[in-house]
mmCIF file of C-alpha atoms in Angstrom:
data_model
loop_
_atom_site.group_PDB
_atom_site.id
_atom_site.type_symbol
_atom_site.label_atom_id
_atom_site.label_comp_id
_atom_site.label_asym_id
_atom_site.label_seq_id
_atom_site.Cartn_x
_atom_site.Cartn_y
_atom_site.Cartn_z
ATOM 1 C CA UNK A 1 70.960 -4.669 -1.057
ATOM 2 C CA UNK A 2 71.371 -5.887 2.415
ATOM 3 C CA UNK A 3 69.172 -2.964 3.605
ATOM 4 C CA UNK A 4 66.494 -4.073 0.940
ATOM 5 C CA UNK A 5 66.503 -7.523 2.060
ATOM 6 C CA UNK A 6 65.998 -6.681 5.948
ATOM 7 C CA UNK A 7 63.289 -4.476 4.790
ATOM 8 C CA UNK A 8 61.837 -7.453 3.044
ATOM 9 C CA UNK A 9 62.101 -9.569 5.992
ATOM 10 C CA UNK A 10 60.001 -7.159 8.137
ATOM 11 C CA UNK A 11 57.042 -7.313 5.364
ATOM 12 C CA UNK A 12 55.641 -10.328 6.447
ATOM 13 C CA UNK A 13 51.752 -10.573 6.855
ATOM 14 C CA UNK A 14 49.783 -9.932 10.026
ATOM 15 C CA UNK A 15 49.772 -13.005 12.523
ATOM 16 C CA UNK A 16 46.371 -14.967 12.997
ATOM 17 C CA UNK A 17 44.380 -13.969 15.654
ATOM 18 C CA UNK A 18 42.918 -17.751 16.118
ATOM 19 C CA UNK A 19 45.553 -19.070 18.730
ATOM 20 C CA UNK A 20 43.844 -22.371 19.300
ATOM 21 C CA UNK A 21 44.423 -25.409 16.946
ATOM 22 C CA UNK A 22 41.848 -25.535 14.349
ATOM 23 C CA UNK A 23 41.434 -29.238 14.490
ATOM 24 C CA UNK A 24 40.983 -31.849 17.486
ATOM 25 C CA UNK A 25 44.213 -33.468 18.722
ATOM 26 C CA UNK A 26 44.532 -37.419 18.894
ATOM 27 C CA UNK A 27 43.117 -38.682 22.271
ATOM 28 C CA UNK A 28 44.661 -41.390 24.101
ATOM 29 C CA UNK A 29 42.566 -44.659 24.261
ATOM 30 C CA UNK A 30 41.532 -45.118 27.761
ATOM 31 C CA UNK A 31 40.403 -48.677 28.966
ATOM 32 C CA UNK A 32 37.196 -48.680 30.750
ATOM 33 C CA UNK A 33 37.438 -49.393 34.374
ATOM 34 C CA UNK A 34 33.807 -50.507 34.923
ATOM 35 C CA UNK A 35 31.864 -52.825 32.679
ATOM 36 C CA UNK A 36 28.063 -51.907 32.659
ATOM 37 C CA UNK A 37 27.427 -55.126 30.336
ATOM 38 C CA UNK A 38 28.228 -56.828 27.293
ATOM 39 C CA UNK A 39 25.969 -54.454 24.911
ATOM 40 C CA UNK A 40 25.193 -51.129 26.864
ATOM 41 C CA UNK A 41 28.318 -48.927 27.534
ATOM 42 C CA UNK A 42 27.756 -45.470 29.001
ATOM 43 C CA UNK A 43 30.599 -43.779 27.542
ATOM 44 C CA UNK A 44 29.526 -44.799 24.119
ATOM 45 C CA UNK A 45 25.900 -45.495 24.082
ATOM 46 C CA UNK A 46 23.680 -43.432 21.784
ATOM 47 C CA UNK A 47 19.856 -43.160 22.707
ATOM 48 C CA UNK A 48 17.331 -44.515 20.148
ATOM 49 C CA UNK A 49 15.132 -41.586 20.663
ATOM 50 C CA UNK A 50 17.680 -38.783 21.311
ATOM 51 C CA UNK A 51 19.594 -37.047 18.947
ATOM 52 C CA UNK A 52 23.737 -37.080 19.691
ATOM 53 C CA UNK A 53 24.866 -33.840 20.921
ATOM 54 C CA UNK A 54 28.314 -32.997 20.351
ATOM 55 C CA UNK A 55 29.778 -33.446 23.678
ATOM 56 C CA UNK A 56 33.234 -34.983 23.373
ATOM 57 C CA UNK A 57 36.709 -34.169 21.802
ATOM 58 C CA UNK A 58 36.624 -34.670 18.129
ATOM 59 C CA UNK A 59 32.711 -34.243 17.815
ATOM 60 C CA UNK A 60 31.660 -31.869 15.235
ATOM 61 C CA UNK A 61 29.086 -29.175 14.951
ATOM 62 C CA UNK A 62 27.928 -26.258 12.525
ATOM 63 C CA UNK A 63 28.363 -23.052 13.333
ATOM 64 C CA UNK A 64 26.173 -20.478 12.068
ATOM 65 C CA UNK A 65 27.970 -17.234 11.494
ATOM 66 C CA UNK A 66 25.945 -14.204 11.997
ATOM 67 C CA UNK A 67 28.011 -11.162 12.950
ATOM 68 C CA UNK A 68 27.067 -7.661 12.397
ATOM 69 C CA UNK A 69 28.864 -4.859 14.074
ATOM 70 C CA UNK A 70 28.250 -1.213 13.325
ATOM 71 C CA UNK A 71 29.902 1.803 15.080
ATOM 72 C CA UNK A 72 29.448 5.556 14.960
ATOM 73 C CA UNK A 73 31.359 8.418 16.375
ATOM 74 C CA UNK A 74 30.732 12.019 15.895
ATOM 75 C CA UNK A 75 32.703 15.191 17.264
ATOM 76 C CA UNK A 76 31.892 18.829 17.174
ATOM 77 C CA UNK A 77 34.084 21.318 18.766
ATOM 78 C CA UNK A 78 34.219 25.253 18.801
ATOM 79 C CA UNK A 79 35.827 28.028 20.411
ATOM 80 C CA UNK A 80 36.322 31.780 20.115
ATOM 81 C CA UNK A 81 38.029 34.533 21.849
ATOM 82 C CA UNK A 82 37.641 38.331 21.399
ATOM 83 C CA UNK A 83 39.819 41.067 23.053
ATOM 84 C CA UNK A 84 40.145 44.800 22.928
ATOM 85 C CA UNK A 85 43.133 46.915 24.184
ATOM 86 C CA UNK A 86 42.776 50.619 24.241
ATOM 87 C CA UNK A 87 45.670 53.219 25.522
ATOM 88 C CA UNK A 88 45.016 56.951 25.738
ATOM 89 C CA UNK A 89 48.056 59.463 26.319
ATOM 90 C CA UNK A 90 48.049 62.067 29.365
ATOM 91 C CA UNK A 91 47.168 64.766 27.433
ATOM 92 C CA UNK A 92 49.041 67.809 26.078
ATOM 93 C CA UNK A 93 49.157 71.441 27.513
ATOM 94 C CA UNK A 94 49.324 74.776 25.327
ATOM 95 C CA UNK A 95 52.716 75.053 26.227
ATOM 96 C CA UNK A 96 53.577 71.823 24.242
ATOM 97 C CA UNK A 97 54.235 71.656 20.825
ATOM 98 C CA UNK A 98 55.444 69.425 17.785
ATOM 99 C CA UNK A 99 56.326 65.729 18.484
ATOM 100 C CA UNK A 100 55.807 66.084 22.119
ATOM 101 C CA UNK A 101 52.317 67.303 21.920
ATOM 102 C CA UNK A 102 51.460 64.362 19.518
ATOM 103 C CA UNK A 103 53.097 61.871 21.815
ATOM 104 C CA UNK A 104 50.963 63.114 24.911
ATOM 105 C CA UNK A 105 47.743 63.082 22.668
ATOM 106 C CA UNK A 106 48.472 59.691 21.329
ATOM 107 C CA UNK A 107 45.300 57.293 21.449
ATOM 108 C CA UNK A 108 46.043 53.710 20.761
ATOM 109 C CA UNK A 109 43.231 50.910 20.174
ATOM 110 C CA UNK A 110 43.815 47.342 19.551
ATOM 111 C CA UNK A 111 41.411 44.626 18.672
ATOM 112 C CA UNK A 112 42.128 40.832 18.422
ATOM 113 C CA UNK A 113 39.901 37.711 17.732
ATOM 114 C CA UNK A 114 40.716 34.069 17.571
ATOM 115 C CA UNK A 115 38.076 31.526 16.691
ATOM 116 C CA UNK A 116 38.170 27.600 15.922
ATOM 117 C CA UNK A 117 35.855 25.007 14.999
ATOM 118 C CA UNK A 118 36.310 21.591 14.272
ATOM 119 C CA UNK A 119 34.021 18.901 13.158
ATOM 120 C CA UNK A 120 34.600 15.125 12.862
ATOM 121 C CA UNK A 121 32.775 11.666 12.194
ATOM 122 C CA UNK A 122 33.535 8.089 11.662
ATOM 123 C CA UNK A 123 31.332 5.181 10.756
ATOM 124 C CA UNK A 124 32.115 1.581 10.655
ATOM 125 C CA UNK A 125 30.024 -1.313 9.616
ATOM 126 C CA UNK A 126 30.948 -5.092 9.366
ATOM 127 C CA UNK A 127 28.870 -7.968 8.342
ATOM 128 C CA UNK A 128 29.853 -11.691 8.029
ATOM 129 C CA UNK A 129 27.121 -14.470 7.398
ATOM 130 C CA UNK A 130 27.822 -18.115 6.290
ATOM 131 C CA UNK A 131 28.316 -21.636 7.996
ATOM 132 C CA UNK A 132 31.203 -23.200 9.046
ATOM 133 C CA UNK A 133 31.661 -26.854 10.521
ATOM 134 C CA UNK A 134 34.319 -26.940 13.770
ATOM 135 C CA UNK A 135 35.412 -29.690 16.093
ATOM 136 C CA UNK A 136 35.511 -29.826 19.670
ATOM 137 C CA UNK A 137 38.930 -29.764 20.520
ATOM 138 C CA UNK A 138 38.632 -29.825 24.359
ATOM 139 C CA UNK A 139 36.040 -29.897 27.251
ATOM 140 C CA UNK A 140 36.743 -27.412 30.063
ATOM 141 C CA UNK A 141 36.206 -28.582 33.813
ATOM 142 C CA UNK A 142 33.117 -26.413 33.986
ATOM 143 C CA UNK A 143 31.417 -28.509 31.061
ATOM 144 C CA UNK A 144 32.007 -25.843 28.173
ATOM 145 C CA UNK A 145 33.300 -27.104 24.609
ATOM 146 C CA UNK A 146 36.406 -25.303 23.223
ATOM 147 C CA UNK A 147 35.660 -25.482 19.494
ATOM 148 C CA UNK A 148 37.721 -24.188 16.520
ATOM 149 C CA UNK A 149 37.647 -25.053 12.866
ATOM 150 C CA UNK A 150 38.905 -23.651 9.584
ATOM 151 C CA UNK A 151 37.565 -23.817 5.633
ATOM 152 C CA UNK A 152 40.231 -23.290 2.851
ATOM 153 C CA UNK A 153 38.922 -22.560 -0.565
ATOM 154 C CA UNK A 154 41.185 -22.193 -3.588
ATOM 155 C CA UNK A 155 40.050 -20.867 -6.881
ATOM 156 C CA UNK A 156 42.333 -20.288 -9.864
ATOM 157 C CA UNK A 157 45.413 -19.811 -7.408
ATOM 158 C CA UNK A 158 43.545 -17.430 -5.152
ATOM 159 C CA UNK A 159 43.285 -18.946 -1.536
ATOM 160 C CA UNK A 160 40.369 -17.888 0.605
ATOM 161 C CA UNK A 161 40.585 -19.195 4.496
ATOM 162 C CA UNK A 162 37.951 -18.874 7.328
ATOM 163 C CA UNK A 163 39.045 -19.575 10.892
ATOM 164 C CA UNK A 164 36.871 -19.868 13.668
ATOM 165 C CA UNK A 165 37.060 -20.298 17.342
ATOM 166 C CA UNK A 166 35.232 -19.901 20.598
ATOM 167 C CA UNK A 167 33.613 -21.634 23.796
ATOM 168 C CA UNK A 168 29.947 -23.123 23.677
ATOM 169 C CA UNK A 169 27.413 -24.498 26.211
ATOM 170 C CA UNK A 170 25.701 -27.567 25.402
ATOM 171 C CA UNK A 171 22.322 -26.290 25.969
ATOM 172 C CA UNK A 172 23.073 -23.635 23.408
ATOM 173 C CA UNK A 173 23.561 -26.438 20.607
ATOM 174 C CA UNK A 174 20.073 -26.719 18.576
ATOM 175 C CA UNK A 175 18.919 -29.495 16.574
ATOM 176 C CA UNK A 176 21.102 -31.120 14.011
ATOM 177 C CA UNK A 177 24.282 -29.828 16.155
ATOM 178 C CA UNK A 178 24.026 -26.276 15.069
ATOM 179 C CA UNK A 179 24.888 -23.203 17.112
ATOM 180 C CA UNK A 180 24.740 -19.479 16.287
ATOM 181 C CA UNK A 181 28.065 -17.682 16.660
ATOM 182 C CA UNK A 182 26.197 -14.934 18.761
ATOM 183 C CA UNK A 183 25.951 -17.816 21.389
ATOM 184 C CA UNK A 184 29.623 -18.485 21.181
ATOM 185 C CA UNK A 185 31.939 -16.967 23.999
ATOM 186 C CA UNK A 186 35.456 -15.569 23.310
ATOM 187 C CA UNK A 187 34.806 -15.533 19.436
ATOM 188 C CA UNK A 188 37.703 -15.306 17.193
ATOM 189 C CA UNK A 189 36.694 -15.206 13.810
ATOM 190 C CA UNK A 190 39.112 -14.064 10.626
ATOM 191 C CA UNK A 191 38.912 -14.434 6.806
ATOM 192 C CA UNK A 192 42.110 -13.832 5.167
ATOM 193 C CA UNK A 193 43.078 -14.398 1.310
ATOM 194 C CA UNK A 194 46.195 -15.082 -0.705
ATOM 195 C CA UNK A 195 46.865 -14.580 -4.327
ATOM 196 C CA UNK A 196 46.377 -11.872 -7.177
ATOM 197 C CA UNK A 197 43.057 -10.465 -5.673
ATOM 198 C CA UNK A 198 44.655 -10.092 -2.210
ATOM 199 C CA UNK A 199 47.677 -8.662 -3.283
ATOM 200 C CA UNK A 200 46.024 -6.054 -5.518
ATOM 201 C CA UNK A 201 44.133 -4.665 -2.287
ATOM 202 C CA UNK A 202 47.489 -4.723 -0.148
ATOM 203 C CA UNK A 203 49.887 -1.969 -0.144
ATOM 204 C CA UNK A 204 53.415 -3.124 -0.789
ATOM 205 C CA UNK A 205 56.252 -3.436 1.760
ATOM 206 C CA UNK A 206 58.491 -0.567 -0.009
ATOM 207 C CA UNK A 207 55.475 1.791 -0.024
ATOM 208 C CA UNK A 208 54.760 1.073 3.558
ATOM 209 C CA UNK A 209 58.211 1.612 4.501
ATOM 210 C CA UNK A 210 58.167 5.080 3.073
ATOM 211 C CA UNK A 211 54.920 5.842 4.471
ATOM 212 C CA UNK A 212 56.002 5.043 7.658
ATOM 213 C CA UNK A 213 59.330 6.940 7.415
ATOM 214 C CA UNK A 214 58.031 10.044 5.559
ATOM 215 C CA UNK A 215 54.981 10.341 7.778
ATOM 216 C CA UNK A 216 53.713 13.832 6.154
ATOM 217 C CA UNK A 217 50.951 14.764 3.895
#
């Protein structure tokens, strides 16, 4: 029983690849050192004829997820080897007879061949599209916006969670505070599920244990 519980403890799911926080942390309130006037404040001003662009911690923007990855790998290998060996006795004389004569007239021929041919191919295609609202969680010294966000949807006990994080340039943000995931650097994107549907597509921990211990066909 102790061994079973130990194996069960090793059956935890994979860790998340999104290491950044998925929401903006509370920021300390800083008192303005310079007063630009009773109405206009540069730190919080919004222009009448300009659309506000996400630029501060806590601002939100929309990520258009447009990820498509296709990979293919093919290999063909062939090899062959042929060999012939012949041996002929020194030859007998008229005075030889019986077994001795047969040994001296012995002719031996050996032929061998070996061939190998192997082929292999693998194809992989991943596509994910959709939209996700994320928050600016940090502004780096070089001006890049560190963004992250998550979306959780639960239906009839099944939970589906989408996580996203990366780095964005302000100039890549389009109207409406929208940016394509193809313009995001250091992207970490994952979709995980929990529930009956996810369990039906997951190998049990006991079966995984036997597969790892008994690693033969």
